[in-house]
Structure formats: structure tokens, C-alpha cells
Short mmCIF file of C-alpha atoms in Angstrom, two decimals:
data_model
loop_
_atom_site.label_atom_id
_atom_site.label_comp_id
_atom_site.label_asym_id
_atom_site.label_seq_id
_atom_site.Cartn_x
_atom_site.Cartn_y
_atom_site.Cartn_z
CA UNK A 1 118.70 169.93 202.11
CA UNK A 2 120.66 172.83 200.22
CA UNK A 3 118.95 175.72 198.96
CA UNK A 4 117.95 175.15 195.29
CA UNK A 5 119.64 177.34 192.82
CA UNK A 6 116.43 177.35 190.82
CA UNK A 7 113.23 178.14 191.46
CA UNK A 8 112.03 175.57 188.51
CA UNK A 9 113.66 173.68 185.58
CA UNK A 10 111.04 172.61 182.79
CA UNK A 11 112.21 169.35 180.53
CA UNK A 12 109.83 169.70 177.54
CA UNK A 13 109.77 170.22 173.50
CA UNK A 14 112.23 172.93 172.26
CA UNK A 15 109.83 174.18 169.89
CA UNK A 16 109.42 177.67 167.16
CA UNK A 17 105.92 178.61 166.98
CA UNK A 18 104.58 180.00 163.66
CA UNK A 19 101.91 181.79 164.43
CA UNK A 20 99.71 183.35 161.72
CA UNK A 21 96.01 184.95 161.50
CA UNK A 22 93.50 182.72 159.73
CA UNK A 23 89.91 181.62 158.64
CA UNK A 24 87.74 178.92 159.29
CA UNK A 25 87.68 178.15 155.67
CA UNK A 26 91.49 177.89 155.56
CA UNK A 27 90.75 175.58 158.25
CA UNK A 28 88.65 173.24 156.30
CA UNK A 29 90.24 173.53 153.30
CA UNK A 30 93.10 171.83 155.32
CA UNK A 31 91.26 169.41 156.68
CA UNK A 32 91.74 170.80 160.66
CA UNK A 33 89.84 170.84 163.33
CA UNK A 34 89.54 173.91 165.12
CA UNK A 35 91.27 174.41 168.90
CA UNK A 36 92.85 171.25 168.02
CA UNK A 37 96.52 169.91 168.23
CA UNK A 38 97.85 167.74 165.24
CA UNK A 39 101.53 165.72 164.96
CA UNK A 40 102.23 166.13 161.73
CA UNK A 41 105.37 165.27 159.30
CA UNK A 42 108.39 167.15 157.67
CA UNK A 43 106.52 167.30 154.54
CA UNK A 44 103.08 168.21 155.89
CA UNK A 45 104.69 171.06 157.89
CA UNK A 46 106.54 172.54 154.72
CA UNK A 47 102.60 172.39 152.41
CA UNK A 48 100.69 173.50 155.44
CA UNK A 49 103.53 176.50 156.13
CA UNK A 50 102.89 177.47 152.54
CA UNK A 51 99.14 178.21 152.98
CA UNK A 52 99.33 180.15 155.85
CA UNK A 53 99.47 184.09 155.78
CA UNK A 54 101.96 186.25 156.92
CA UNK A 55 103.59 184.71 160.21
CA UNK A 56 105.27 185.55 163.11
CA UNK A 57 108.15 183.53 164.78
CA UNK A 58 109.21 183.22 168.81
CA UNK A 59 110.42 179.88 170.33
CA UNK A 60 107.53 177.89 171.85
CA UNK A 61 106.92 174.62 173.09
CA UNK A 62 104.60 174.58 176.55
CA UNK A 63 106.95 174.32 179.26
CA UNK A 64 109.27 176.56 177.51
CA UNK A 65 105.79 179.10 177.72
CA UNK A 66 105.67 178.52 181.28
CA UNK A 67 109.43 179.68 182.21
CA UNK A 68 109.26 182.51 180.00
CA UNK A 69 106.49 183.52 182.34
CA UNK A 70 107.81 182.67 185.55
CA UNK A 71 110.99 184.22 184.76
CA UNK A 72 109.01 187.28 183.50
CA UNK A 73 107.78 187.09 187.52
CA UNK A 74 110.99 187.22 188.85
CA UNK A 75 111.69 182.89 189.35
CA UNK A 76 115.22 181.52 188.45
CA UNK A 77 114.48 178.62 185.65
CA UNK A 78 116.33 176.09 183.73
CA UNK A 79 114.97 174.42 180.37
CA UNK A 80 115.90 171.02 179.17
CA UNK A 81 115.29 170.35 175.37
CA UNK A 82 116.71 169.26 172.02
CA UNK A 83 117.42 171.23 169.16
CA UNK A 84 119.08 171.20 165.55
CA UNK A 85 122.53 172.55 164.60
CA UNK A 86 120.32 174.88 162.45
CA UNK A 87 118.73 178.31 162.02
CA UNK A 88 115.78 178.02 164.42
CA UNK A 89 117.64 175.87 166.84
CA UNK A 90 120.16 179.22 166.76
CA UNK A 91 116.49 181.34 167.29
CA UNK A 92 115.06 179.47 170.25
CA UNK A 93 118.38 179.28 172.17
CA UNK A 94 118.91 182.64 171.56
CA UNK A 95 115.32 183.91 172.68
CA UNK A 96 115.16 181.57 175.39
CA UNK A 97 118.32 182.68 177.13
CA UNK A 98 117.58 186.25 176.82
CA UNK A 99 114.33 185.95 179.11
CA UNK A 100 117.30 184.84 181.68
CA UNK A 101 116.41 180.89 181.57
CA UNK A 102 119.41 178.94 181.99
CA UNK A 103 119.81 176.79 178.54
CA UNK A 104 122.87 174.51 178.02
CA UNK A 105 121.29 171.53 175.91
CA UNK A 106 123.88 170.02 173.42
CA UNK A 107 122.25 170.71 169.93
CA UNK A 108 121.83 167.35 168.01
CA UNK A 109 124.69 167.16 165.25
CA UNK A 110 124.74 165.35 162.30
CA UNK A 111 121.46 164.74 161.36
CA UNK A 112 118.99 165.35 159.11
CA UNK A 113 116.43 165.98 161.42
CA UNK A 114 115.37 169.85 161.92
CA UNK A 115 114.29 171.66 165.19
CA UNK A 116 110.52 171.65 165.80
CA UNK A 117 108.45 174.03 164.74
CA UNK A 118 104.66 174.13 165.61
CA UNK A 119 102.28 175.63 162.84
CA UNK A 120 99.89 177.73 164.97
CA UNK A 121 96.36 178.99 162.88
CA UNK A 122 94.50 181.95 164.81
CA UNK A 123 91.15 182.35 163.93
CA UNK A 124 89.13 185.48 164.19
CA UNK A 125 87.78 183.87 167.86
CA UNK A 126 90.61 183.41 169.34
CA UNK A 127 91.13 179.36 168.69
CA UNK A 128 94.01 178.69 167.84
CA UNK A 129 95.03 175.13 166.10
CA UNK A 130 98.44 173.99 166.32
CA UNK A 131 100.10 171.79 164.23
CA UNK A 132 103.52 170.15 165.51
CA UNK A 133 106.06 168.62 163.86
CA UNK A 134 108.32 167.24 166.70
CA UNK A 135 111.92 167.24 164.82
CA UNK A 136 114.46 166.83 167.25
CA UNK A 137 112.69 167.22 170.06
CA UNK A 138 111.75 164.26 170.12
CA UNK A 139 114.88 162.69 169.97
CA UNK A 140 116.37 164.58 173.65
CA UNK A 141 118.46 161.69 174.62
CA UNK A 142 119.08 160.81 178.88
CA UNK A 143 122.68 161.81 178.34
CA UNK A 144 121.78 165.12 177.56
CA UNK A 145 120.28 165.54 180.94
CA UNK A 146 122.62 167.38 183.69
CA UNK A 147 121.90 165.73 187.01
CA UNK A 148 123.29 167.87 188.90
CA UNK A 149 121.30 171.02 187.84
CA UNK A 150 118.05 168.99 188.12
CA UNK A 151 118.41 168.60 191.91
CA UNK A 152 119.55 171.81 191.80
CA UNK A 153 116.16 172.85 191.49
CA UNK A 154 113.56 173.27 193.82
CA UNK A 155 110.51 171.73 191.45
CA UNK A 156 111.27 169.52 188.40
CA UNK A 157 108.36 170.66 186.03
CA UNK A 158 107.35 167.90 183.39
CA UNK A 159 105.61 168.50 179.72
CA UNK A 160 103.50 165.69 178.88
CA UNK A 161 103.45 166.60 175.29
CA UNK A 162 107.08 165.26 175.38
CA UNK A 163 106.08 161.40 177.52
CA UNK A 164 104.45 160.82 173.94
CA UNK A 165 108.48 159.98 172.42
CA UNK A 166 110.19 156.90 173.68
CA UNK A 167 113.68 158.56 174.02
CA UNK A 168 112.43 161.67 175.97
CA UNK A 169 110.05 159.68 177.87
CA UNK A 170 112.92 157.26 179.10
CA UNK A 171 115.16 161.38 179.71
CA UNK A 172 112.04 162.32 182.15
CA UNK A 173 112.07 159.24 184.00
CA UNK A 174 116.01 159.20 184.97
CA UNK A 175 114.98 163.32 185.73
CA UNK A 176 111.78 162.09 187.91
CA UNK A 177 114.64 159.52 189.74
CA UNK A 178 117.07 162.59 189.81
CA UNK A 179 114.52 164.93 191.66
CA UNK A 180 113.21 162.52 193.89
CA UNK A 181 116.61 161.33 194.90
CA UNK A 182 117.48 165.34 196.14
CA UNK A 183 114.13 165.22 197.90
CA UNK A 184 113.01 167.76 195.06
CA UNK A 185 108.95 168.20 193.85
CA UNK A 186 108.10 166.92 190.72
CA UNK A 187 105.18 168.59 188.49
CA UNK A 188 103.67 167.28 185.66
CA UNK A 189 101.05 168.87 183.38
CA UNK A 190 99.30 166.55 181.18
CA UNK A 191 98.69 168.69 178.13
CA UNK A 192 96.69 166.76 175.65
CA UNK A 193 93.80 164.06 175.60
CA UNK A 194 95.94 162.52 172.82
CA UNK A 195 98.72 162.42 174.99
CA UNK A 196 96.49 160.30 178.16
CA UNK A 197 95.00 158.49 175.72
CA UNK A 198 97.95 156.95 174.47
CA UNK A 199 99.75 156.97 178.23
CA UNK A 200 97.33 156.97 180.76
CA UNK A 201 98.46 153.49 182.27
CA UNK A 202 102.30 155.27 182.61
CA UNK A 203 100.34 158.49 184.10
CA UNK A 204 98.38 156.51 186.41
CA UNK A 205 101.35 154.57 188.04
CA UNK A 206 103.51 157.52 188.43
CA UNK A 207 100.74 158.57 190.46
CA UNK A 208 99.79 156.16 192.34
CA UNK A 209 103.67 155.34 192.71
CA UNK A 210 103.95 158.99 194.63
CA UNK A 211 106.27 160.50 191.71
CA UNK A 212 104.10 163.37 191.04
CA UNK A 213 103.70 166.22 193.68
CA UNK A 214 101.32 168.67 191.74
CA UNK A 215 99.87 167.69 188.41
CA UNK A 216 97.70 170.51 185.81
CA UNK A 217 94.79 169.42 183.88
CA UNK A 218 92.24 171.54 182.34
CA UNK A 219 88.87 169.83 182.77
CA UNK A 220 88.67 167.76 179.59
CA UNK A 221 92.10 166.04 180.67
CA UNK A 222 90.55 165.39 184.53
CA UNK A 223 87.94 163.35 182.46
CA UNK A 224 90.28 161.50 179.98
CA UNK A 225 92.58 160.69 182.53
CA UNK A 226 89.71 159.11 185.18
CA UNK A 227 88.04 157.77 182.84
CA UNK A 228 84.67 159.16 183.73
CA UNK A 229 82.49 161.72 182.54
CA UNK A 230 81.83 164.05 185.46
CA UNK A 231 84.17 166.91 186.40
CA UNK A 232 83.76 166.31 189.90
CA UNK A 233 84.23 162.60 190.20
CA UNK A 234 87.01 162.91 188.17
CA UNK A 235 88.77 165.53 190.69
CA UNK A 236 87.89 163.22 193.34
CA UNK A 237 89.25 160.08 191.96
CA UNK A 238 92.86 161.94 190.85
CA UNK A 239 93.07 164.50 193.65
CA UNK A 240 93.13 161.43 196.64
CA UNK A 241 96.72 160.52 194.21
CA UNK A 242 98.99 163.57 194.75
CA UNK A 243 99.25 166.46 197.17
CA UNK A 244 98.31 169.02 194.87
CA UNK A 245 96.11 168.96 191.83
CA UNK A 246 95.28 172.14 189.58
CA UNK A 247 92.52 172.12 186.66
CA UNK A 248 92.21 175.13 184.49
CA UNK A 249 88.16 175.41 183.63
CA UNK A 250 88.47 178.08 180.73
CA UNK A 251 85.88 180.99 182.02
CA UNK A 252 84.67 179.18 185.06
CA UNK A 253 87.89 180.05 186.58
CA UNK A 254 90.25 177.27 188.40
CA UNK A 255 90.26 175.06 191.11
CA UNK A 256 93.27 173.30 193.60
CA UNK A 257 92.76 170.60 195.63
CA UNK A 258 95.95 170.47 197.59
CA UNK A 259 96.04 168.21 201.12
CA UNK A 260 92.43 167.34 200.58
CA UNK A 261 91.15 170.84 200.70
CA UNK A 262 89.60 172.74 198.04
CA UNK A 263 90.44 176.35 196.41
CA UNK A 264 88.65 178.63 193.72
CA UNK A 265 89.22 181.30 191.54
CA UNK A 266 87.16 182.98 189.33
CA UNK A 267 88.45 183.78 185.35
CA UNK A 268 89.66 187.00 185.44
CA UNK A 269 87.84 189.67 183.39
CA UNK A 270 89.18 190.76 180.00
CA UNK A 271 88.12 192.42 177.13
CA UNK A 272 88.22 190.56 174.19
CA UNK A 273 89.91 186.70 173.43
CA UNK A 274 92.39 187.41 170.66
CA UNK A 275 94.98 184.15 171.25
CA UNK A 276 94.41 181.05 173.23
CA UNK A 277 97.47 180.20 173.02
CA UNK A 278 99.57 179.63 176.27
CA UNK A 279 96.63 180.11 178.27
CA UNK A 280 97.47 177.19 180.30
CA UNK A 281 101.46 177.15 180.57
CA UNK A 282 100.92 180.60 181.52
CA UNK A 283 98.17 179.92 184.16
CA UNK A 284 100.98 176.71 185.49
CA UNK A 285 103.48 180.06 185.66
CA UNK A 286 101.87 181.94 187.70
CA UNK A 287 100.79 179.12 189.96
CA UNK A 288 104.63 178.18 190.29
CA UNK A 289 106.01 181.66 190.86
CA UNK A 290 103.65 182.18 193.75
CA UNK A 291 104.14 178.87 195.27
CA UNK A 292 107.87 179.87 194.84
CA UNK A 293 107.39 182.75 196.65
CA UNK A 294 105.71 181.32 199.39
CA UNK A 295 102.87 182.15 198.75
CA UNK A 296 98.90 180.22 199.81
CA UNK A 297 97.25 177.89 197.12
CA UNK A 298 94.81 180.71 197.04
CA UNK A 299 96.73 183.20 196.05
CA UNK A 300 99.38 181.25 193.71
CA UNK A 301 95.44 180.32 191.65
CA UNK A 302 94.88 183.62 191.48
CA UNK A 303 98.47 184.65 189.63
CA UNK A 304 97.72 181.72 187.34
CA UNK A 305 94.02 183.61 186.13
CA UNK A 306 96.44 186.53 186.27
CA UNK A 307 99.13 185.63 183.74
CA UNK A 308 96.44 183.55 181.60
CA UNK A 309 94.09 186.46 181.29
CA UNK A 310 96.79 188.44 180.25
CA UNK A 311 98.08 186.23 177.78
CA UNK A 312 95.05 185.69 175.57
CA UNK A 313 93.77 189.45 175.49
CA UNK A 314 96.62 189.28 172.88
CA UNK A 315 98.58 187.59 169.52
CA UNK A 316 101.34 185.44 171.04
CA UNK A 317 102.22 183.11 173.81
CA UNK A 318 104.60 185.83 175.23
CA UNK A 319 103.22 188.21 177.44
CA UNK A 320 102.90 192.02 176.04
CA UNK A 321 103.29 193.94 179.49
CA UNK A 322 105.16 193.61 182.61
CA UNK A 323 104.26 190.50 184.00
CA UNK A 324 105.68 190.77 187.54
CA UNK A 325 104.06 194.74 187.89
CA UNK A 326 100.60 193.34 186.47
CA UNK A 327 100.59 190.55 189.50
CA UNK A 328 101.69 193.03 191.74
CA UNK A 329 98.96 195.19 190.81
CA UNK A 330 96.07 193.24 190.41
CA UNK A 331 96.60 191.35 193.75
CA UNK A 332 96.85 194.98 195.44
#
């Protein structure tokens, strides 16, 4: 097998967040639920964008989170996603290919449907609730996939956020066909009970077909996805389908069960929760950047708690510092 020219390449939703401070009674006077993700329309997204305050704007979307912070460590990455021939199409090619990700999507011409953009509300706690309006995204076609850089890559990293479309769902399967046929890893991160909910029998198989080689979950997806109520059954049930599985458990720390054995990490300490967001695309960054660089399950848990510790002791889904120095540093 040839040496992969990437490290990772994400296929997921080519998304602007719009992040902006808010209240819980902005929150309930627009009917959301707190810490909560909503799909919502072109018009809901332009009434709901005129209530919030004073926003910020970066270019989002989960796995797009998790290269920024792999490449931030050092990792070579690739991004697969669709955007509009318009103005924040222009804004997240532009900011993804200055963190040094490889981007070379075809933007979607002549339509009438706009890039994504995900409404993100930041209360005073640190919850944020996101509100997505999919766009073109949702429309990334199979012939906008390159082949040839996918098995160019040593791990094929899936957002599950994006399974939920048919036409990007169909893209991710020919990508799953093109990894596996280079003898690349796949990874897959399930992102949302909505998401198993409405595809946990398509989940389920790819498991159980061998398609996935390390899947994240935080503990409330474990659960959805095995259909049972206890944590630990559920890791039992899922873990005997893949090499590796991760779950993120907030501030009980994180666990791996990769080959049948078991590894821990604790949260790491911070100050003060500003920003949830990211917390676990950054946490899947840090576990691929150290399992990129060789390093033990141990160790590649630990830069995950790392990176997502770092990531909500501020506003943003971008880190604030120097993310390959803070690793460094904290793992002495």
C-alpha cells in the first residue's frame, strides 16, 4: 500500500456558523429547546437571523470543525462538501483553505439554493442551540467526489449529520466503497439522536457489514443507537461491531474500547464553560491527530480532552491558542 498523502479527508456539511450571545428567554420566545439542534427552512433561518444579537461569522459544519483542528495539530486534511456560487460559499472556501485543508469541491451553479448556514444561540451557560438550514449541502452530488484523493488518504472520516440527505448519503457510500477498495480506515461519528433515529437500520448494517473502523458517540448516541438505556450495555453491544469505538461523556471524561480493551480519560480541568460548541469534533481531532502520529489509544483520548477543553473555555468552534504547542505541553 502507498503512503497516503493525507493524514484524513472529512466528507461532511459545508456549513457558516452564526454564532451570537443569547438568553433563555430569547430561547423561548422562539420556541427552542436549549443544547438542541433544529433543521430548519430558508425562511425560518432569515426570521430567526433577525432576532438574534450581534453575530459573528466563521465556516462550520462538524467535520469541517474537526480538520480545522487536526490541521491546527500539524495533520494533512482534505474536506469534501457543497457550496453556493455565493457570498458565504466564497467565505467558507476561503477560511477553510487558509487553515491549509485541501478544498476543491465544484460550487453548485445555477440554483437558487444558498450555502448553509447554521444559526448558533449561546446562552450565558455555555449551551449552545444550533439551528441548520442545510442549503446546498445537502445536495453534494457522487460526481463531485474525487476518487482518487479519497484513497489518497489514510482515514476517510464520515459526518453523520450529512447520512440524513439522500444525495450525500448515496456520495458517502461510493466514498465508504472508495476507501475500502485502497485498504483505507473509515470513521464515522454519529452526531445527532435525530440523525440514528431516523438511520439507525443503515448505521447498524454498515457495522455489522465491517465498513466502519472507529465510530464517535457521546453517551446519549451509544444509547439511541443500541437501543437500550444503560451506558455500559450499550458500549458492549456496539463496541463487539468495530475495532475501535470512542464516546465523549461530557465531564466524566472519555472512554475507547479498541480490540476489546478498554481506555479512560478524565475531562480535563478548565475554568469556566463559555461555548459548547465543537466540543466533540474537536475531541474526534485530537483523537485522529494522535492516532496519526502513532500514537497509543491512551494517549490519542487524552489529545481529544485536550483540544475539547480548550475549545469550550471560549466563544467559537475555532480554537483561540496554539493548538499543536497546547498538546505538546499538557502531555509534557
Amino acid at each position: 500500500m502507498t503512503s497516503p498523502r493525507f493524514d484524513v479527508l472529512a466528507i461532511g456539511n459545508a456549513i457558516v456558523d452564526v454564532m451570537a450571545p443569547a438568553d433563555d428567554a430569547l430561547l423561548a420566545k422562539e420556541g427552542l429547546t436549549k443544547g438542541g439542534m433544529m433543521l430548519i427552512d430558508a425562511d425560518r433561518a432569515t426570521s430567526l437571523y433577525a432576532a438574534m444579537g450581534p453575530a459573528q461569522e466563521i465556516s462550520g459544519g462538524s467535520a469541517a470543525n474537526t480538520l480545522a483542528g487536526m490541521a491546527a495539530m500539524g495533520c494533512k486534511c482534505a474536506f469534501i462538501g457543497q457550496v453556493a456560487d455565493d457570498q458565504l460559499g466564497e467565505v467558507f472556501a476561503h477560511d477553510v483553505r487558509a487553515l491549509g485543508i485541501d478544498y476543491a469541491t465544484p460550487v453548485r451553479a445555477g440554483s437558487d439554493v444558498p450555502t448553509a448556514r447554521c444559526l448558533i444561540l449561546v446562552t450565558p451557560d455555555g449551551q449552545r442551540t444550533m439551528n441548520t438550514f442545510l442549503g446546498a449541502s445537502q445536495f453534494l452530488p457522487a460526481s463531485a467526489l474525487d476518487a482518487a484523493m479519497i484513497q489518497d488518504a489514510a482515514v476517510l472520516y464520515l459526518e453523520g449529520y450529512l447520512w440524513d440527505p439522500e444525495e450525500p448519503r448515496a456520495a458517502m457510500r461510493a466514498a465508504i466503497d472508495a476507501a475500502r477498495s485502497a485498504g483505507r480506515k473509515v470513521a464515522f461519528t454519529l452526531s445527532d439522536a435525530f440523525v440514528i433515529d431516523r438511520h439507525r437500520a443503515d448505521f447498524l448494517d454498515l457495522l455489522d457489514k465491517g465498513q466502519i473502523d472507529i465510530l464517535f458517540s457521546n453517551e446519549a448516541e451509544i444509547c439511541s443507537l443500541a437501543q437500550v438505556d444503560d451506558f455500559e450495555a450499550a458500549v458492549a453491544t456496539v463496541s463487539a461491531k468495530l475495532p475501535t469505538l470512542v464516546v465523549t461523556r461530557s465531564e466524566k471524561g472519555a472512554i475507547a474500547i479498541h480490540d476489546g480493551q478498554r481506555y479512560a480519560v478524565a475531562a480535563e480541568p478548565i475554568d469556566k464553560v463559555v461555548d459548547t460548541t465543537g466540543a466533540g469534533d474537536l475531541f474526534a481531532a485530537g483523537f485522529l491527530a494522535g492516532q496519526a502520529q502513532g500514537r497509543d489509544v491512551e494517549t490519542s483520548l487524552r489529545m481529544g480532552a485536550i483540544a475539547a477543553a480548550e475549545i469550550i473555555s471560549h466563544f467559537g468552534a475555532r480554537s483561540s491558542v496554539d493548538l499543536k504547542a497546547l498538546v505538546a505541553q499538557k502531555l509534557g
